[in-house]
mmCIF file of C-alpha atoms and ligand atoms in Angstrom:
data_model
loop_
_atom_site.group_PDB
_atom_site.id
_atom_site.type_symbol
_atom_site.label_atom_id
_atom_site.label_comp_id
_atom_site.label_asym_id
_atom_site.label_seq_id
_atom_site.Cartn_x
_atom_site.Cartn_y
_atom_site.Cartn_z
ATOM 1 C CA LEU A 1 46.157 45.178 10.957
ATOM 2 C CA GLU A 2 48.473 42.577 12.548
ATOM 3 C CA LEU A 3 46.461 40.684 15.134
ATOM 4 C CA THR A 4 46.930 38.246 17.960
ATOM 5 C CA ILE A 5 43.909 35.991 17.689
ATOM 6 C CA GLY A 6 42.896 33.376 20.242
ATOM 7 C CA ILE A 7 40.568 30.421 19.726
ATOM 8 C CA VAL A 8 38.939 29.065 22.869
ATOM 9 C CA GLY A 9 37.757 25.500 22.316
ATOM 10 C CA ALA A 10 40.487 24.946 19.727
ATOM 11 C CA THR A 11 40.242 21.146 19.625
ATOM 12 C CA GLY A 12 36.495 20.963 18.896
ATOM 13 C CA VAL A 13 35.173 20.678 15.329
ATOM 14 C CA VAL A 14 34.333 24.403 15.125
ATOM 15 C CA GLY A 15 37.685 25.409 16.689
ATOM 16 C CA GLN A 16 39.595 23.250 14.204
ATOM 17 C CA THR A 17 37.597 24.603 11.286
ATOM 18 C CA ALA A 18 38.477 28.134 12.481
ATOM 19 C CA ILE A 19 42.191 27.217 12.553
ATOM 20 C CA ASP A 20 41.942 25.899 8.966
ATOM 21 C CA ILE A 21 40.134 29.020 7.754
ATOM 22 C CA LEU A 22 42.668 31.333 9.423
ATOM 23 C CA THR A 23 45.419 29.870 7.196
ATOM 24 C CA GLU A 24 43.670 31.651 4.293
ATOM 25 C CA SER A 25 44.226 35.351 3.594
ATOM 26 C CA PHE A 26 41.825 38.136 4.534
ATOM 27 C CA THR A 27 41.330 41.779 3.715
ATOM 28 C CA GLY A 28 42.014 44.147 6.565
ATOM 29 C CA PHE A 29 43.959 41.862 8.903
ATOM 30 C CA ARG A 30 46.759 39.317 9.163
ATOM 31 C CA VAL A 31 47.197 36.715 11.901
ATOM 32 C CA LYS A 32 50.471 37.691 13.564
ATOM 33 C CA ASN A 33 50.047 35.272 16.475
ATOM 34 C CA LEU A 34 47.527 32.516 16.995
ATOM 35 C CA LYS A 35 46.860 31.339 20.538
ATOM 36 C CA LEU A 36 44.918 28.143 21.147
ATOM 37 C CA PHE A 37 43.005 27.345 24.322
ATOM 38 C CA ALA A 38 41.209 24.152 25.321
ATOM 39 C CA SER A 39 40.235 22.024 28.283
ATOM 40 C CA ARG A 40 42.871 20.383 30.510
ATOM 41 C CA ALA A 41 42.819 17.088 28.569
ATOM 42 C CA SER A 42 44.291 18.833 25.489
ATOM 43 C CA VAL A 43 46.777 21.179 27.182
ATOM 44 C CA GLY A 44 50.300 20.747 25.766
ATOM 45 C CA LYS A 45 49.099 19.192 22.494
ATOM 46 C CA ILE A 46 50.795 20.708 19.448
ATOM 47 C CA ILE A 47 48.810 22.047 16.480
ATOM 48 C CA ASN A 48 50.448 23.085 13.176
ATOM 49 C CA PHE A 49 49.460 26.487 11.865
ATOM 50 C CA ASN A 50 51.160 28.086 8.845
ATOM 51 C CA ASN A 51 54.325 26.003 9.447
ATOM 52 C CA LYS A 52 54.412 27.036 13.110
ATOM 53 C CA LYS A 53 53.870 24.660 16.005
ATOM 54 C CA ILE A 54 51.417 26.038 18.541
ATOM 55 C CA GLN A 55 50.998 24.502 21.966
ATOM 56 C CA ILE A 56 47.505 24.365 23.413
ATOM 57 C CA GLU A 57 47.079 26.317 26.655
ATOM 58 C CA ASP A 58 44.478 25.940 29.357
ATOM 59 C CA VAL A 59 41.716 28.561 29.444
ATOM 60 C CA ASN A 60 43.285 31.199 31.715
ATOM 61 C CA PHE A 61 42.424 34.878 31.957
ATOM 62 C CA GLU A 62 46.006 36.273 31.868
ATOM 63 C CA SER A 63 46.851 34.638 28.562
ATOM 64 C CA LEU A 64 43.391 35.257 27.046
ATOM 65 C CA ALA A 65 43.747 38.967 27.859
ATOM 66 C CA THR A 66 46.882 39.243 25.684
ATOM 67 C CA CYS A 67 44.814 38.638 22.517
ATOM 68 C CA HIS A 68 43.261 41.389 20.370
ATOM 69 C CA VAL A 69 40.402 39.085 19.330
ATOM 70 C CA LEU A 70 39.027 35.907 20.897
ATOM 71 C CA LEU A 71 36.771 33.432 19.204
ATOM 72 C CA PHE A 72 34.819 31.386 21.732
ATOM 73 C CA ALA A 73 33.851 27.981 20.313
ATOM 74 C CA THR A 74 32.882 26.642 23.724
ATOM 75 C CA ASP A 75 29.757 26.003 25.748
ATOM 76 C CA SER A 76 27.862 28.907 27.305
ATOM 77 C CA LYS A 77 29.334 28.322 30.747
ATOM 78 C CA ILE A 78 32.916 29.159 29.696
ATOM 79 C CA ALA A 79 31.672 32.086 27.577
ATOM 80 C CA LEU A 80 29.748 33.564 30.528
ATOM 81 C CA GLU A 81 32.677 33.095 32.882
ATOM 82 C CA PHE A 82 35.326 34.814 30.750
ATOM 83 C CA ILE A 83 33.762 37.127 28.158
ATOM 84 C CA PRO A 84 32.500 40.001 30.386
ATOM 85 C CA LYS A 85 35.905 40.398 32.089
ATOM 86 C CA LEU A 86 37.779 40.232 28.779
ATOM 87 C CA ALA A 87 35.434 42.717 27.123
ATOM 88 C CA GLU A 88 36.127 45.120 29.969
ATOM 89 C CA LYS A 89 39.839 44.865 29.072
ATOM 90 C CA GLY A 90 38.988 45.810 25.462
ATOM 91 C CA VAL A 91 39.415 42.360 23.917
ATOM 92 C CA LEU A 92 36.983 41.808 21.028
ATOM 93 C CA CYS A 93 35.103 38.611 21.943
ATOM 94 C CA ILE A 94 33.153 36.717 19.286
ATOM 95 C CA ASP A 95 30.926 34.131 20.875
ATOM 96 C CA LYS A 96 29.685 31.061 19.051
ATOM 97 C CA SER A 97 27.773 29.781 22.088
ATOM 98 C CA SER A 98 24.216 30.894 22.832
ATOM 99 C CA ALA A 99 25.234 32.756 26.023
ATOM 100 C CA PHE A 100 24.896 36.329 24.700
ATOM 101 C CA ARG A 101 22.601 35.920 21.686
ATOM 102 C CA ASN A 102 19.536 37.365 23.408
ATOM 103 C CA HIS A 103 21.470 40.049 25.304
ATOM 104 C CA THR A 104 20.059 43.452 24.281
ATOM 105 C CA GLN A 105 23.519 45.088 24.235
ATOM 106 C CA VAL A 106 25.113 42.353 22.117
ATOM 107 C CA PRO A 107 24.641 42.362 18.334
ATOM 108 C CA LEU A 108 23.717 39.033 16.732
ATOM 109 C CA VAL A 109 25.497 39.210 13.424
ATOM 110 C CA VAL A 110 25.703 37.673 9.983
ATOM 111 C CA PRO A 111 28.087 40.120 8.287
ATOM 112 C CA GLU A 112 26.426 39.999 4.843
ATOM 113 C CA ILE A 113 23.076 40.808 6.440
ATOM 114 C CA ASN A 114 23.633 43.159 9.375
ATOM 115 C CA GLY A 115 27.394 43.805 9.475
ATOM 116 C CA GLU A 116 26.676 47.516 10.054
ATOM 117 C CA LEU A 117 25.969 46.624 13.713
ATOM 118 C CA LEU A 118 29.726 46.173 14.177
ATOM 119 C CA SER A 119 30.430 49.911 13.993
ATOM 120 C CA LYS A 120 32.839 51.568 16.454
ATOM 121 C CA GLU A 121 29.936 53.369 18.119
ATOM 122 C CA ASN A 122 28.237 50.048 18.872
ATOM 123 C CA MET A 123 31.275 48.044 19.848
ATOM 124 C CA LEU A 124 33.583 50.195 21.951
ATOM 125 C CA ASN A 125 31.641 50.015 25.239
ATOM 126 C CA PHE A 126 31.052 46.291 25.288
ATOM 127 C CA PRO A 127 33.069 44.593 22.507
ATOM 128 C CA VAL A 128 31.118 41.342 22.398
ATOM 129 C CA ILE A 129 29.504 39.904 19.256
ATOM 130 C CA ALA A 130 27.251 36.854 19.181
ATOM 131 C CA SER A 131 27.286 34.538 16.182
ATOM 132 C CA PRO A 132 23.872 32.948 15.557
ATOM 133 C CA ASN A 133 22.990 29.258 15.638
ATOM 134 C CA CYS A 134 24.221 27.260 12.627
ATOM 135 C CA CYS A 135 20.642 26.985 11.264
ATOM 136 C CA THR A 136 19.769 30.649 11.855
ATOM 137 C CA ILE A 137 22.744 31.952 9.816
ATOM 138 C CA PRO A 138 21.752 30.477 6.422
ATOM 139 C CA LEU A 139 18.058 31.041 7.163
ATOM 140 C CA VAL A 140 18.370 34.797 7.750
ATOM 141 C CA MET A 141 20.607 35.196 4.709
ATOM 142 C CA VAL A 142 17.490 34.254 2.751
ATOM 143 C CA LEU A 143 14.748 35.687 4.984
ATOM 144 C CA LYS A 144 16.111 39.149 5.748
ATOM 145 C CA PRO A 145 16.392 40.408 2.130
ATOM 146 C CA LEU A 146 12.956 38.963 1.314
ATOM 147 C CA TYR A 147 11.485 40.473 4.497
ATOM 148 C CA GLN A 148 12.880 43.898 3.617
ATOM 149 C CA LYS A 149 11.779 43.808 -0.005
ATOM 150 C CA PHE A 150 8.509 41.889 -0.236
ATOM 151 C CA LYS A 151 6.529 42.029 3.044
ATOM 152 C CA LEU A 152 7.347 38.520 4.175
ATOM 153 C CA GLN A 153 4.595 37.572 6.611
ATOM 154 C CA ARG A 154 5.357 34.085 7.858
ATOM 155 C CA ALA A 155 8.002 31.338 7.706
ATOM 156 C CA ILE A 156 7.816 27.605 8.392
ATOM 157 C CA VAL A 157 11.170 25.844 8.637
ATOM 158 C CA SER A 158 12.163 22.176 8.932
ATOM 159 C CA THR A 159 15.855 21.494 9.440
ATOM 160 C CA TYR A 160 17.935 18.467 8.438
ATOM 161 C CA GLN A 161 20.918 18.799 10.770
ATOM 162 C CA SER A 162 24.122 16.785 10.430
ATOM 163 C CA VAL A 163 25.693 15.191 13.495
ATOM 164 C CA SER A 164 28.764 17.489 13.454
ATOM 165 C CA GLY A 165 26.439 20.153 14.898
ATOM 166 C CA ALA A 166 26.597 18.144 18.116
ATOM 167 C CA GLY A 167 30.410 17.950 17.997
ATOM 168 C CA ARG A 168 33.053 15.329 17.267
ATOM 169 C CA PRO A 169 31.712 12.730 19.767
ATOM 170 C CA ALA A 170 28.426 12.736 17.833
ATOM 171 C CA MET A 171 30.310 12.051 14.575
ATOM 172 C CA GLU A 172 31.974 9.112 16.317
ATOM 173 C CA VAL A 173 28.594 7.761 17.463
ATOM 174 C CA LEU A 174 27.275 7.826 13.871
ATOM 175 C CA THR A 175 30.417 6.033 12.624
ATOM 176 C CA GLU A 176 30.216 3.343 15.332
ATOM 177 C CA GLU A 177 26.487 2.719 14.938
ATOM 178 C CA THR A 178 26.895 2.416 11.165
ATOM 179 C CA LYS A 179 29.788 -0.060 11.534
ATOM 180 C CA ASN A 180 27.813 -2.071 14.112
ATOM 181 C CA PHE A 181 24.902 -2.356 11.761
ATOM 182 C CA PHE A 182 27.063 -3.814 8.994
ATOM 183 C CA SER A 183 28.873 -6.197 11.346
ATOM 184 C CA SER A 184 25.862 -7.432 13.361
ATOM 185 C CA HIS A 185 22.760 -6.201 11.486
ATOM 186 C CA ASP A 186 21.676 -4.792 14.826
ATOM 187 C CA LEU A 187 18.930 -2.245 14.255
ATOM 188 C CA ALA A 188 17.866 -1.873 17.897
ATOM 189 C CA CYS A 189 17.096 1.782 18.497
ATOM 190 C CA SER A 190 19.458 2.284 21.385
ATOM 191 C CA LYS A 191 20.525 5.376 23.291
ATOM 192 C CA SER A 192 24.129 6.645 23.121
ATOM 193 C CA GLU A 193 26.015 9.161 25.229
ATOM 194 C CA ILE A 194 24.977 11.843 22.760
ATOM 195 C CA PHE A 195 21.594 10.897 21.270
ATOM 196 C CA PRO A 196 18.443 9.557 22.990
ATOM 197 C CA LYS A 197 17.952 7.001 20.165
ATOM 198 C CA SER A 198 20.137 5.559 17.379
ATOM 199 C CA ILE A 199 21.057 8.108 14.717
ATOM 200 C CA ALA A 200 22.412 5.679 12.067
ATOM 201 C CA PHE A 201 19.715 4.823 9.471
ATOM 202 C CA ASN A 202 17.323 7.030 11.388
ATOM 203 C CA VAL A 203 16.116 10.634 11.748
ATOM 204 C CA MET A 204 15.270 12.317 15.040
ATOM 205 C CA PRO A 205 12.896 15.265 15.554
ATOM 206 C CA PHE A 206 14.884 16.143 18.634
ATOM 207 C CA VAL A 207 17.891 18.484 18.672
ATOM 208 C CA ALA A 208 19.103 19.435 22.154
ATOM 209 C CA ALA A 209 16.539 19.469 24.984
ATOM 210 C CA ILE A 210 12.730 19.609 25.112
ATOM 211 C CA LEU A 211 11.345 22.797 26.671
ATOM 212 C CA GLU A 212 8.182 23.260 28.712
ATOM 213 C CA ASP A 213 6.099 24.340 25.700
ATOM 214 C CA GLY A 214 6.959 21.128 23.809
ATOM 215 C CA SER A 215 9.436 22.736 21.406
ATOM 216 C CA THR A 216 13.148 21.929 21.549
ATOM 217 C CA ASP A 217 15.933 24.229 22.597
ATOM 218 C CA GLU A 218 17.203 24.323 18.999
ATOM 219 C CA GLU A 219 13.774 25.278 17.633
ATOM 220 C CA ALA A 220 13.420 28.044 20.225
ATOM 221 C CA LYS A 221 16.855 29.415 19.254
ATOM 222 C CA ILE A 222 15.967 29.526 15.553
ATOM 223 C CA VAL A 223 12.725 31.407 16.338
ATOM 224 C CA ALA A 224 14.218 33.925 18.817
ATOM 225 C CA GLU A 225 17.374 34.616 16.794
ATOM 226 C CA THR A 226 15.527 35.059 13.499
ATOM 227 C CA ARG A 227 13.183 37.542 15.170
ATOM 228 C CA LYS A 228 16.135 39.477 16.644
ATOM 229 C CA ILE A 229 17.864 39.708 13.253
ATOM 230 C CA LEU A 230 14.639 40.734 11.474
ATOM 231 C CA ASN A 231 14.058 43.326 14.230
ATOM 232 C CA ASN A 232 10.558 41.990 14.745
ATOM 233 C CA ASN A 233 9.864 40.205 18.019
ATOM 234 C CA LEU A 234 6.462 39.064 16.810
ATOM 235 C CA PHE A 235 7.472 37.677 13.402
ATOM 236 C CA PRO A 236 5.388 34.487 12.858
ATOM 237 C CA ILE A 237 7.828 31.618 12.443
ATOM 238 C CA ALA A 238 7.629 27.901 13.259
ATOM 239 C CA ALA A 239 10.651 25.585 13.299
ATOM 240 C CA THR A 240 11.004 21.802 13.487
ATOM 241 C CA SER A 241 14.606 20.700 14.002
ATOM 242 C CA VAL A 242 15.545 17.224 12.850
ATOM 243 C CA ARG A 243 18.856 15.415 13.290
ATOM 244 C CA VAL A 244 19.760 13.256 10.275
ATOM 245 C CA PRO A 245 22.595 10.748 9.764
ATOM 246 C CA THR A 246 24.878 13.010 7.703
ATOM 247 C CA PHE A 247 28.288 14.158 8.952
ATOM 248 C CA VAL A 248 28.617 17.796 7.829
ATOM 249 C CA GLY A 249 26.166 20.231 6.213
ATOM 250 C CA HIS A 250 22.765 21.350 7.478
ATOM 251 C CA GLY A 251 19.741 21.517 5.143
ATOM 252 C CA GLU A 252 16.532 23.504 5.686
ATOM 253 C CA ALA A 253 13.174 23.175 3.909
ATOM 254 C CA VAL A 254 11.467 26.565 4.165
ATOM 255 C CA THR A 255 7.952 27.727 3.255
ATOM 256 C CA LEU A 256 7.227 31.442 3.159
ATOM 257 C CA GLU A 257 4.066 33.513 2.941
ATOM 258 C CA PHE A 258 4.130 37.001 1.422
ATOM 259 C CA ALA A 259 1.520 39.776 1.702
ATOM 260 C CA ASN A 260 1.472 40.192 -2.095
ATOM 261 C CA LYS A 261 2.250 38.064 -5.095
ATOM 262 C CA VAL A 262 6.009 37.753 -5.676
ATOM 263 C CA SER A 263 7.379 36.022 -8.753
ATOM 264 C CA ILE A 264 10.174 33.465 -8.569
ATOM 265 C CA GLN A 265 12.236 35.778 -10.780
ATOM 266 C CA GLU A 266 11.823 38.623 -8.257
ATOM 267 C CA ILE A 267 12.884 36.336 -5.409
ATOM 268 C CA LYS A 268 15.954 35.193 -7.314
ATOM 269 C CA ALA A 269 16.851 38.774 -8.214
ATOM 270 C CA ALA A 270 16.632 39.851 -4.546
ATOM 271 C CA LEU A 271 18.686 36.890 -3.309
ATOM 272 C CA SER A 272 21.341 37.313 -5.985
ATOM 273 C CA GLN A 273 22.229 40.692 -4.391
ATOM 274 C CA ILE A 274 23.431 38.955 -1.220
ATOM 275 C CA SER A 275 27.115 38.119 -1.243
ATOM 276 C CA GLY A 276 27.905 34.607 -0.044
ATOM 277 C CA LEU A 277 24.550 33.300 -1.256
ATOM 278 C CA CYS A 278 24.302 31.205 -4.398
ATOM 279 C CA ILE A 279 21.168 30.026 -6.213
ATOM 280 C CA ILE A 280 21.494 26.584 -7.779
ATOM 281 C CA ASP A 281 18.619 25.302 -9.901
ATOM 282 C CA ALA A 282 18.002 24.100 -13.419
ATOM 283 C CA LEU A 283 17.335 27.577 -14.791
ATOM 284 C CA SER A 284 19.804 29.941 -13.123
ATOM 285 C CA SER A 285 23.227 30.357 -14.660
ATOM 286 C CA LYS A 286 25.976 29.005 -12.438
ATOM 287 C CA ASP A 287 29.556 30.050 -12.140
ATOM 288 C CA GLU A 288 32.022 27.356 -13.161
ATOM 289 C CA GLU A 289 32.891 26.425 -9.570
ATOM 290 C CA PHE A 290 29.385 25.053 -8.983
ATOM 291 C CA GLU A 291 28.590 23.614 -12.394
ATOM 292 C CA GLU A 292 28.707 20.026 -11.129
ATOM 293 C CA PHE A 293 25.857 20.691 -8.657
ATOM 294 C CA GLY A 294 23.223 20.458 -11.399
ATOM 295 C CA GLU A 295 19.708 21.325 -10.241
ATOM 296 C CA PHE A 296 20.020 21.255 -6.442
ATOM 297 C CA VAL A 297 22.651 21.097 -3.693
ATOM 298 C CA THR A 298 22.987 18.474 -0.945
ATOM 299 C CA PRO A 299 24.748 18.792 2.424
ATOM 300 C CA ARG A 300 27.650 16.627 1.220
ATOM 301 C CA GLU A 301 28.289 18.972 -1.675
ATOM 302 C CA ALA A 302 28.119 22.016 0.617
ATOM 303 C CA HIS A 303 30.775 20.486 2.924
ATOM 304 C CA GLY A 304 33.977 22.550 2.660
ATOM 305 C CA LYS A 305 32.272 25.388 0.764
ATOM 306 C CA ASP A 306 31.811 28.945 2.058
ATOM 307 C CA HIS A 307 28.498 29.685 0.363
ATOM 308 C CA VAL A 308 24.921 29.314 1.475
ATOM 309 C CA PHE A 309 23.144 27.533 -1.401
ATOM 310 C CA VAL A 310 19.472 27.952 -2.271
ATOM 311 C CA SER A 311 17.683 25.459 -4.554
ATOM 312 C CA ARG A 312 14.149 24.322 -5.446
ATOM 313 C CA ILE A 313 12.580 27.811 -5.285
ATOM 314 C CA ARG A 314 8.936 27.358 -6.270
ATOM 315 C CA GLN A 315 5.454 28.753 -5.793
ATOM 316 C CA VAL A 316 3.224 26.651 -3.492
ATOM 317 C CA GLU A 317 -0.531 26.789 -3.016
ATOM 318 C CA CYS A 318 -0.859 26.238 0.738
ATOM 319 C CA PHE A 319 -0.853 30.022 1.198
ATOM 320 C CA GLU A 320 -2.232 32.665 -1.134
ATOM 321 C CA ASN A 321 1.270 33.932 -1.900
ATOM 322 C CA GLY A 322 3.358 30.953 -0.855
ATOM 323 C CA VAL A 323 6.915 30.074 -1.859
ATOM 324 C CA SER A 324 8.976 27.054 -0.792
ATOM 325 C CA LEU A 325 12.732 26.623 -1.096
ATOM 326 C CA TRP A 326 15.666 24.506 0.077
ATOM 327 C CA ILE A 327 18.749 25.932 1.814
ATOM 328 C CA VAL A 328 21.998 24.139 2.543
ATOM 329 C CA CYS A 329 25.353 25.203 3.979
ATOM 330 C CA ASP A 330 28.435 23.840 5.738
ATOM 331 C CA ASN A 331 27.389 24.162 9.373
ATOM 332 C CA LEU A 332 31.001 24.253 10.572
ATOM 333 C CA ARG A 333 32.126 26.942 8.113
ATOM 334 C CA LYS A 334 29.440 29.569 7.296
ATOM 335 C CA GLY A 335 27.244 28.109 10.058
ATOM 336 C CA ALA A 336 29.970 28.696 12.661
ATOM 337 C CA ALA A 337 33.715 29.406 12.182
ATOM 338 C CA LEU A 338 33.619 31.351 8.917
ATOM 339 C CA ASN A 339 30.785 33.626 10.094
ATOM 340 C CA ALA A 340 32.866 34.492 13.185
ATOM 341 C CA ILE A 341 36.048 35.144 11.172
ATOM 342 C CA GLN A 342 34.138 37.368 8.736
ATOM 343 C CA MET A 343 33.263 39.504 11.779
ATOM 344 C CA ILE A 344 36.984 40.005 12.484
ATOM 345 C CA GLU A 345 37.393 41.106 8.861
ATOM 346 C CA GLU A 346 34.471 43.541 9.175
ATOM 347 C CA CYS A 347 35.818 45.004 12.459
ATOM 348 C CA ALA A 348 39.281 45.382 10.896
ATOM 349 C CA LEU A 349 37.907 47.158 7.822
ATOM 350 C CA ASN A 350 35.511 49.501 9.651
ATOM 351 C CA GLY A 351 38.074 50.730 12.213
ATOM 352 C CA THR A 352 36.470 49.061 15.260
ATOM 353 C CA LEU A 353 39.498 46.886 15.971
ATOM 354 C CA ALA A 354 42.002 49.714 15.525
ATOM 355 C CA SER A 355 39.999 51.833 18.003
ATOM 356 C CA LEU A 356 39.833 48.986 20.520
ATOM 357 C CA ILE A 357 43.571 48.389 20.239
ATOM 358 C CA ASN A 358 44.385 52.088 20.726
ATOM 359 C CA LYS A 359 41.861 52.578 23.532
HETATM 360 C C1 2RA B 401 23.386 21.462 16.265
HETATM 361 N N1 2RA B 401 22.779 23.783 16.071
HETATM 362 O O1 2RA B 401 23.387 21.244 15.044
HETATM 363 C C2 2RA B 401 23.493 22.837 16.806
HETATM 364 C C3 2RA B 401 24.933 23.235 16.948
HETATM 365 N N2 2RA B 401 25.065 24.534 17.432
HETATM 366 O O2 2RA B 401 23.310 20.603 17.114
#
């Protein structure tokens, strides 16, 4: 399929990662035209894509409606304003914001886990797909197969989220605060435009806003989205989201409780069936690409990679059948842009896009 693809929010870190990924080749579709949309400050800027120069346009309905597929890497406000009208025109809209994630008619998709939701029957009426939060994506790639196979009863998650999750300005804050420390040895814990306290040489149990029940917005998203993807609105899960001074790559420490005893070998066997997921520990055999990772993977090593990596799988005694593990992935790639682009691939291969185009 030859597609005109648009990226809304093209100058942000997720938008730029999507542009980079789209230079690669895919099964089922080819990018015939790429259209880039961003806020007024970036309009007219030129971006190179596959030896073509593309000028950034403002976010306007007429031009958006000429695309076959749109990837929204914007805030919820823009997504809510444009997506319903574009979907009505038959444009496949993939939304990276949280605007539609809890919408009952909109599938929340990680293609390796529940890509079957992107069937023609599901998508033709309202062609909108939500991509989960950057912590939910790697988490459900581990949880869903274990939930289906071994009666997973409970999950406790602590995240270690890099600053790129809060966008490029947050990466600049970390750089500036780090430089200031080395030039003035100033360790005052001061507020910035992005973070309520210093992020350099610090960690913050505070991602996004605090809600009435004392949890944060990010924690509530991880809980609600995981439950939606597991198809169990009551699944017992607790999340603590922590911002750490790393640039790219989110880590998650996860403890699970199963109804029955499950061996580490059984867990590894179940996870090794999931494409895009890679177990790295001292005992599992590794393909050559990941040999240098040794016994565990860190966010810096995951940066630029497409896989979700799982390390440190071990039995723990806090529950009768408890298992703990460590997950890491590139939050801008599989946690955001790559997950969205894999949905285009899925919709090209399963005939959804062809039906939308011929509608
Ligand atoms: C963060 N999860 O890391 C958010 C980005 N969507 O801040």
